[in-house]
């Protein structure tokens, strides 16, 4: 198999969801000038499955002559032994920090299978999270402006500036009850904060976006429509941003930010606590 | 301040979202028998803010005499220097693995601010993700059974067994287009796969849940209703599970699983690829 010299196969292997290995692996690999093909193998919980993973990894080494990079987080000792016996460059994502922590805490670790947000582990926080998702779904896209006193945050902005994905991420990841309300073309003649939102203006935040980006996104949805025209997008953005400034609503330009970044920035701006652990 | 000897203050500090530090820190701390108070400080991007963080960390040390644990991921050198000068036990979450990787790859890392799912970095994958979220919202809770040919996965189950949060997580995290369809009381007399879903049965998966857990969840929503009664929950679960078996629909019991675990298990069962990197 012909390969570029900076090309590497990467595996994320875990006896859990592999989310920790993936998150850390992505962050580390982003620092190296390599191209990768990545494969995630969660729930490697049996010797059989571990042997299959080993075979898969070893085959790549045999075919390419280049050791794959394996980021792994495995608690089960019999599985771990098999993974550590692969023909690969091996990175134990937890162990690298468990060792110094063991020393600093002067305690032995008690390795256990990870249970993120598990129902059995913490029913109350699980319920909070589900309730936040429900509340956020019920208040998506201006569908309802009832029960705003229960909202943690209210997002405002033109259509397609990132309100819905951000609201859902806030609910899902942080247990935040998010309302989002779109200003549409019909609102533009005399733009103001909706009356139902007025009493809760202290928890409103604006999202905005660059005109060119908005035109591209809207064209992806309704090509060549008035809705997607440069003129319409520019006019809506100008009016909404000037309203944000007039009403002293803090706002954020989402153009070059990921949903994770927008969400974390909003938490930061609002002082809201992350509910999940 | 009076503290238990196994109590520690923990900080996650980053010049990005701090998601990597948090994810890894949670996984590592779960292995030690300690109680913690945790604080996440994202976007520490300026010397001023870094000095504030340092003050906050040092104050805890002064008040308690116990060094806080600080998990950090900082690229900006001037910020990093200030964090590393705190009175704390310090854990650089990336560096521990960057060093061995540097050696194995025989390459110098090029540290850069992390941009997860960034629009500017990868507009196509960002659009895919947003499209998946939209599709999933439009097909939540049986609202629509149109365009099922575009679905990646179709989830079936009784009301309140975890379909909606799982669908949204699959869309948000992995760019998966998920449909979810609830079987309600009225379906129970002659339970079968809805006709619209029949042609796509190869991508259907069932979710189920223990009776006691379902009773508790439904009571949280409509206390003392028929809907939440033991008899109703038991009967619905029996009928739906027996339908899953009769129709050979693979299914999963969600009782002791987190949304992350349910989602990852479904990916695993279905062979669907994670789209996001």
XYZ file of C-alpha atoms in Angstrom:
554
model
C 0.000 0.000 0.000
C 1.446 3.377 -1.060
C 1.324 5.916 1.738
C 2.557 9.424 2.321
C 5.281 9.470 4.955
C 3.241 11.735 7.240
C 0.179 9.482 7.090
C -0.808 7.474 10.158
C -3.608 5.138 11.105
C -5.039 6.042 14.487
C -7.172 3.891 16.783
C -9.139 4.931 19.844
C -9.799 1.851 21.965
C -11.779 1.647 25.189
C -13.849 -0.690 27.304
C -16.187 2.303 27.730
C -17.512 4.816 25.204
C -13.995 5.840 24.046
C -15.098 9.486 24.302
C -12.194 10.375 26.619
C -9.609 8.747 24.337
C -11.081 10.447 21.288
C -11.268 13.890 22.879
C -7.703 13.777 24.099
C -6.366 12.097 20.962
C -7.921 14.729 18.684
C -6.438 17.541 20.752
C -2.972 15.983 20.727
C -2.928 14.983 17.060
C -4.002 18.513 16.064
C -0.550 19.629 17.186
C 1.327 17.439 14.726
C 1.583 17.989 10.968
C 0.281 14.553 10.020
C -2.618 13.178 8.038
C -4.617 10.442 9.690
C -7.265 7.826 9.177
C -9.047 7.415 12.495
C -11.077 4.531 13.848
C -12.904 4.404 17.181
C -13.498 1.066 18.885
C -15.661 1.423 22.014
C -16.887 -1.281 24.403
C -13.959 -3.631 23.911
C -15.060 -5.584 26.943
C -14.139 -9.178 26.159
C -10.978 -11.095 25.338
C -12.533 -12.112 22.021
C -13.214 -8.584 20.994
C -9.791 -7.444 22.200
C -8.136 -10.140 20.077
C -10.108 -8.919 17.068
C -8.938 -5.375 17.696
C -5.366 -6.631 18.001
C -5.687 -8.463 14.691
C -7.059 -5.329 13.010
C -4.218 -3.170 14.335
C -1.501 -5.717 13.530
C -2.821 -6.159 10.004
C -2.359 -2.456 9.314
C 1.199 -2.656 10.572
C 1.880 -5.691 8.367
C 0.368 -4.007 5.304
C 1.972 -0.592 5.711
C 5.115 -1.236 7.718
C 4.121 1.765 9.843
C 2.927 1.312 13.405
C -0.575 2.682 13.979
C -1.070 5.121 16.844
C -3.344 3.650 19.510
C -4.899 5.889 22.172
C -6.512 3.632 24.737
C -8.356 3.784 28.004
C -8.971 0.291 29.292
C -9.755 -0.796 32.830
C -10.279 -4.556 32.388
C -6.804 -6.087 32.906
C -7.260 -9.002 30.480
C -8.335 -6.591 27.716
C -5.575 -4.128 28.543
C -2.888 -6.812 28.267
C -4.020 -7.711 24.754
C -4.150 -4.092 23.564
C -0.703 -3.400 25.008
C 0.619 -6.385 23.056
C -0.327 -4.836 19.655
C 2.266 -3.825 17.059
C 1.560 -0.153 17.561
C 2.638 3.045 19.262
C 0.576 2.888 22.417
C -0.714 5.795 24.490
C -2.571 5.103 27.724
C -4.610 8.305 27.968
C -5.379 8.063 31.665
C -2.232 6.498 33.034
C 0.038 9.357 32.017
C -1.686 11.576 34.591
C -2.794 8.929 37.066
C 0.816 8.315 38.055
C 1.647 11.894 39.119
C -1.776 12.241 40.774
C -1.178 9.047 42.739
C 2.022 10.571 44.006
C 0.529 13.996 44.810
C -2.545 12.566 46.543
C -0.547 9.804 48.181
C -3.386 7.420 47.334
C -3.805 4.300 45.243
C -6.208 4.652 42.314
C -9.192 2.316 42.145
C -9.685 1.819 38.422
C -13.330 1.499 37.476
C -15.324 1.427 34.293
C -16.405 4.953 33.527
C -20.043 5.896 33.751
C -20.627 9.336 32.384
C -23.901 10.953 33.470
C -25.121 7.491 34.404
C -28.685 7.159 35.612
C -27.790 4.682 38.307
C -24.911 6.853 39.497
C -26.790 10.074 39.787
C -30.496 9.997 39.017
C -31.118 13.620 39.993
C -28.526 15.086 37.650
C -29.722 12.770 34.880
C -33.278 14.035 35.365
C -32.095 17.637 35.349
C -30.382 17.052 32.064
C -33.435 15.458 30.464
C -35.640 18.252 31.818
C -33.282 20.833 30.335
C -33.419 19.129 26.937
C -37.215 19.053 27.058
C -37.518 22.653 28.107
C -35.105 23.697 25.376
C -36.961 21.714 22.697
C -40.243 23.268 23.782
C -38.715 26.743 23.512
C -36.812 26.289 20.265
C -37.165 28.842 17.491
C -39.719 31.019 19.276
C -42.293 28.198 19.399
C -43.203 29.141 22.952
C -42.495 32.142 25.153
C -44.243 30.627 28.162
C -42.502 29.847 31.458
C -39.581 32.116 30.663
C -38.976 32.481 34.398
C -37.597 28.935 34.248
C -35.087 29.765 31.496
C -31.404 29.952 32.340
C -30.618 31.823 29.161
C -32.527 33.391 26.243
C -30.774 33.578 22.865
C -31.783 36.119 20.233
C -30.728 36.526 16.622
C -31.642 36.360 12.966
C -32.643 33.068 11.382
C -29.623 30.744 10.803
C -27.061 32.338 13.053
C -26.592 29.223 15.230
C -29.266 29.579 17.915
C -30.767 26.079 17.756
C -27.582 23.966 17.826
C -26.193 26.183 20.575
C -29.354 25.873 22.670
C -29.380 22.097 22.326
C -25.699 21.794 23.149
C -26.154 23.952 26.268
C -29.029 21.720 27.387
C -27.367 18.429 26.537
C -23.893 19.154 27.805
C -24.478 21.514 30.696
C -28.106 20.996 31.741
C -28.925 24.612 30.836
C -32.534 25.551 30.013
C -32.171 27.619 26.861
C -34.832 29.573 25.014
C -34.144 30.804 21.521
C -36.085 33.394 19.620
C -35.547 34.352 15.971
C -36.104 37.822 14.582
C -37.709 37.354 11.179
C -38.198 39.626 8.178
C -41.602 40.778 9.501
C -40.031 41.980 12.769
C -37.627 44.287 10.989
C -39.776 47.387 10.460
C -39.782 48.295 14.151
C -37.388 45.934 15.806
C -37.631 45.627 19.544
C -37.433 43.073 22.316
C -40.678 41.024 22.377
C -42.871 42.041 25.284
C -42.817 38.531 26.783
C -39.027 38.645 26.927
C -38.749 42.197 28.320
C -39.005 41.173 32.031
C -36.211 38.642 31.482
C -33.841 40.867 29.537
C -31.123 40.268 32.138
C -30.759 36.743 30.782
C -30.872 37.562 27.069
C -27.821 37.172 24.848
C -27.524 37.910 21.161
C -25.914 35.838 18.441
C -24.775 37.403 15.224
C -22.799 36.268 12.193
C -20.903 37.780 9.242
C -23.075 38.692 6.258
C -21.229 36.548 3.724
C -21.471 33.512 5.952
C -25.200 34.045 6.529
C -25.808 34.396 2.783
C -23.990 31.098 2.194
C -25.908 29.251 4.928
C -29.298 30.569 3.812
C -28.518 29.759 0.181
C -27.791 26.206 1.268
C -31.360 26.095 2.507
C -33.340 28.224 0.028
C -31.107 28.930 -2.945
C -31.603 32.276 -4.697
C -34.446 33.321 -2.390
C -34.999 36.828 -1.065
C -34.356 35.264 2.337
C -30.819 34.351 1.229
C -30.060 37.570 -0.660
C -27.124 39.723 0.318
C -29.414 42.713 0.705
C -31.843 40.946 3.042
C -29.110 39.354 5.168
C -27.201 42.608 5.498
C -30.296 44.564 6.423
C -31.441 42.026 9.053
C -27.988 41.823 10.612
C -27.626 45.592 10.745
C -30.990 46.067 12.385
C -30.583 43.261 14.898
C -27.059 44.250 15.886
C -28.087 47.842 16.332
C -30.972 46.655 18.512
C -28.536 44.594 20.627
C -26.430 47.694 21.153
C -29.410 49.969 21.829
C -30.857 47.555 24.379
C -27.431 46.759 25.862
C -27.810 43.045 25.130
C -24.395 41.344 25.152
C -23.774 39.551 21.861
C -21.370 37.210 20.174
C -20.302 36.748 16.548
C -20.527 33.043 15.747
C -18.861 33.118 12.321
C -15.635 31.359 13.173
C -16.754 29.522 16.310
C -17.818 25.921 16.806
C -21.030 25.112 18.665
C -18.860 24.071 21.624
C -17.069 27.410 21.582
C -20.253 29.477 21.271
C -21.791 27.538 24.177
C -18.762 27.848 26.413
C -18.425 31.559 25.627
C -22.079 32.102 26.557
C -21.600 30.279 29.871
C -18.633 32.484 30.478
C -20.474 35.720 29.585
C -23.520 34.822 31.663
C -21.744 33.385 34.674
C -23.980 30.297 34.458
C -22.548 27.189 36.081
C -21.990 23.989 34.158
C -24.381 21.596 35.833
C -22.954 18.302 34.657
C -19.966 16.473 36.027
C -11.851 26.366 56.770
C -12.596 22.869 58.086
C -12.154 20.245 55.411
C -12.220 16.493 55.205
C -8.775 15.134 54.471
C -9.920 13.580 51.198
C -11.467 16.813 49.941
C -9.808 18.680 47.074
C -10.543 21.770 45.037
C -10.120 21.106 41.348
C -9.686 23.612 38.518
C -9.906 23.055 34.791
C -8.113 25.884 33.031
C -7.775 26.444 29.306
C -7.314 29.141 26.692
C -9.949 27.207 24.722
C -13.257 25.676 25.800
C -11.622 23.539 28.550
C -13.649 20.575 27.303
C -10.555 18.396 26.858
C -9.241 19.198 30.339
C -12.639 18.528 31.882
C -13.207 15.255 30.063
C -9.815 13.867 30.990
C -9.871 15.275 34.516
C -13.257 13.701 35.276
C -12.079 10.318 34.035
C -8.901 10.455 36.106
C -10.484 11.783 39.297
C -13.130 9.042 39.141
C -10.348 6.598 39.944
C -9.445 8.201 43.259
C -11.483 8.029 46.489
C -11.702 11.779 46.939
C -14.448 14.355 47.196
C -14.050 17.436 45.047
C -15.351 20.885 44.346
C -14.739 21.569 40.670
C -14.463 24.819 38.770
C -13.988 25.250 35.035
C -12.284 28.351 33.676
C -12.341 28.479 29.873
C -10.943 31.139 27.529
C -8.141 32.266 29.798
C -6.599 34.143 26.915
C -4.999 37.193 28.482
C -2.348 37.856 31.086
C -4.939 39.748 33.139
C -7.326 36.868 33.218
C -4.513 34.405 33.934
C -3.412 36.494 36.902
C -6.984 36.475 38.203
C -7.069 32.694 37.903
C -3.760 32.474 39.719
C -5.111 34.664 42.516
C -8.217 32.479 42.817
C -6.151 29.279 43.000
C -3.599 30.687 45.413
C -6.320 31.997 47.717
C -7.730 28.493 48.102
C -4.290 27.207 48.990
C -3.848 29.975 51.553
C -7.257 29.353 53.098
C -7.096 25.568 53.239
C -3.404 24.754 53.315
C -4.120 22.118 50.657
C -2.933 22.564 47.105
C -5.777 22.565 44.576
C -5.522 20.186 41.626
C -5.246 22.074 38.355
C -5.807 20.303 35.040
C -4.807 22.682 32.302
C -4.472 22.878 28.571
C -2.947 26.183 27.568
C -1.213 27.073 24.322
C -0.457 30.780 24.846
C 3.032 30.833 26.456
C 2.455 33.958 28.563
C -0.738 32.448 30.018
C 0.865 29.058 30.534
C 3.741 30.540 32.527
C 1.317 32.207 34.950
C -0.751 29.050 35.446
C 2.367 26.962 36.027
C 3.395 29.430 38.702
C 0.285 28.742 40.855
C 0.451 27.127 44.314
C -1.190 23.960 43.069
C -0.639 20.427 41.864
C -0.433 20.986 38.146
C -1.368 18.556 35.372
C -0.755 19.526 31.764
C -3.355 17.307 30.097
C -1.847 17.388 26.622
C 1.837 17.483 27.353
C 1.941 14.123 29.102
C 1.211 12.438 25.767
C 2.703 15.003 23.409
C 6.196 14.083 24.618
C 6.049 10.356 23.764
C 4.231 11.132 20.498
C 6.945 13.627 19.551
C 9.473 10.864 20.041
C 7.488 8.191 18.174
C 6.642 10.452 15.236
C 10.073 12.052 15.264
C 8.384 15.431 14.723
C 8.089 18.685 16.595
C 4.571 19.606 17.710
C 3.105 22.882 16.504
C 0.918 23.968 19.400
C -2.219 25.741 18.254
C -5.424 26.914 19.825
C -7.945 24.144 19.456
C -10.892 24.632 17.196
C -13.375 21.832 17.612
C -15.823 21.445 14.732
C -14.901 24.958 13.688
C -16.785 26.508 10.802
C -13.708 28.145 9.365
C -11.710 24.942 9.629
C -14.167 22.633 8.024
C -17.322 24.198 6.655
C -18.614 20.988 5.071
C -18.516 18.935 8.256
C -20.067 21.841 10.177
C -22.931 21.962 7.681
C -23.388 18.190 7.926
C -23.700 18.461 11.654
C -26.257 21.266 11.500
C -28.205 19.368 8.832
C -28.222 16.270 11.049
C -29.557 18.293 13.988
C -32.302 19.770 11.816
C -33.283 16.432 10.366
C -33.372 14.890 13.828
C -35.480 17.720 15.277
C -37.932 17.395 12.379
C -38.222 13.650 13.047
C -38.404 13.745 16.831
C -41.147 11.859 18.632
C -42.886 10.583 15.503
C -43.680 14.119 14.321
C -42.765 13.185 10.757
C -42.158 9.895 8.971
C -41.255 11.587 5.693
C -37.858 11.272 4.014
C -36.942 8.180 6.021
C -34.592 7.183 3.218
C -32.311 9.972 4.513
C -32.254 8.588 8.059
C -29.111 6.943 9.356
C -30.958 5.285 12.208
C -34.562 4.900 13.394
C -35.178 4.469 17.122
C -38.319 2.823 18.457
C -39.663 2.464 21.969
C -42.280 3.404 24.527
C -42.674 6.990 25.682
C -39.868 8.088 28.078
C -37.309 5.385 27.436
C -34.591 7.806 26.250
C -35.245 8.179 22.521
C -35.176 11.979 22.248
C -31.959 12.715 24.177
C -30.241 9.827 22.398
C -31.352 11.064 18.962
C -30.150 14.584 19.682
C -26.833 13.378 21.049
C -26.274 11.213 17.964
C -26.981 14.208 15.731
C -24.976 16.726 17.730
C -21.947 14.608 18.492
C -21.676 12.331 15.500
C -23.642 14.042 12.708
C -26.070 11.110 12.584
C -29.586 11.686 11.182
C -31.808 10.016 13.746
C -35.550 9.422 13.581
C -37.390 8.446 16.720
C -40.858 7.013 16.930
C -42.812 6.362 20.135
C -45.292 3.540 20.578
C -48.177 4.987 22.568
C -51.043 3.408 24.507
C -53.273 3.477 21.424
C -50.764 1.391 19.436
C -50.794 -1.422 21.961
C -53.849 -3.413 20.866
C -52.188 -4.682 17.710
C -48.607 -3.598 17.929
C -46.615 -3.655 14.728
C -44.002 -1.725 12.832
C -45.635 1.364 11.242
C -46.043 0.902 7.511
C -43.899 3.946 6.704
C -41.016 2.409 8.646
C -41.344 -1.128 7.228
C -39.128 -0.531 4.136
C -36.397 0.831 6.421
C -36.526 -1.886 9.062
C -32.834 -2.651 8.477
C -31.995 0.630 10.194
C -34.430 0.351 13.120
C -33.217 -0.182 16.682
C -35.273 -0.540 19.821
C -34.808 1.100 23.196
C -36.305 -0.388 26.309
C -36.066 0.267 30.046
C -36.816 -1.485 33.333
C -40.412 -1.154 34.507
C -39.623 0.428 37.876
C -37.457 3.043 36.255
C -40.120 3.892 33.669
C -42.757 4.230 36.391
C -40.487 6.654 38.255
C -39.744 8.737 35.161
C -43.393 8.931 34.082
C -44.494 9.811 37.604
C -42.017 12.673 37.510
C -43.980 13.979 34.540
C -47.601 13.042 35.268
C -47.842 11.892 38.872
C -50.414 9.200 39.659
C -51.663 9.035 36.078
C -52.664 5.871 34.238
C -49.730 6.667 31.974
C -47.355 6.311 34.928
C -49.023 3.299 36.532
C -47.085 0.089 37.084
C -49.692 -1.858 35.167
C -49.578 0.412 32.108
C -45.768 0.624 32.030
C -45.392 -3.138 32.425
C -47.914 -3.884 29.722
C -46.388 -1.432 27.223
C -42.876 -2.706 27.846
C -43.933 -6.352 27.489
C -45.733 -5.708 24.240
C -43.009 -3.570 22.707
C -40.198 -5.922 23.700
C -42.050 -8.900 22.349
C -42.586 -6.995 19.101
C -38.843 -6.246 18.931
C -38.132 -9.964 19.295
C -40.826 -11.031 16.837
C -39.606 -8.551 14.232
C -35.941 -9.279 14.964
C -35.243 -5.619 15.775
C -32.037 -5.331 17.824
C -32.711 -3.508 21.098
C -30.976 -2.062 24.090
C -31.993 -1.616 27.733
C -31.214 1.989 28.707
C -31.867 1.704 32.464
C -28.312 1.996 33.719
C -26.765 3.748 30.724
C -25.948 7.394 30.144
C -27.030 9.117 26.930
C -23.392 8.917 25.786
C -23.323 5.189 26.418
C -26.646 4.505 24.688
C -25.482 6.529 21.678
C -22.099 4.841 21.440
C -23.666 1.388 21.834
C -26.087 2.155 19.009
C -23.247 3.253 16.747
C -21.511 0.043 17.608
C -24.590 -2.142 16.961
C -25.393 -0.415 13.683
C -21.891 -0.117 12.308
C -22.522 3.591 11.636
C -19.414 5.734 11.443
C -18.861 8.697 13.689
C -18.818 11.611 11.278
C -17.153 14.231 13.422
C -13.473 14.667 14.072
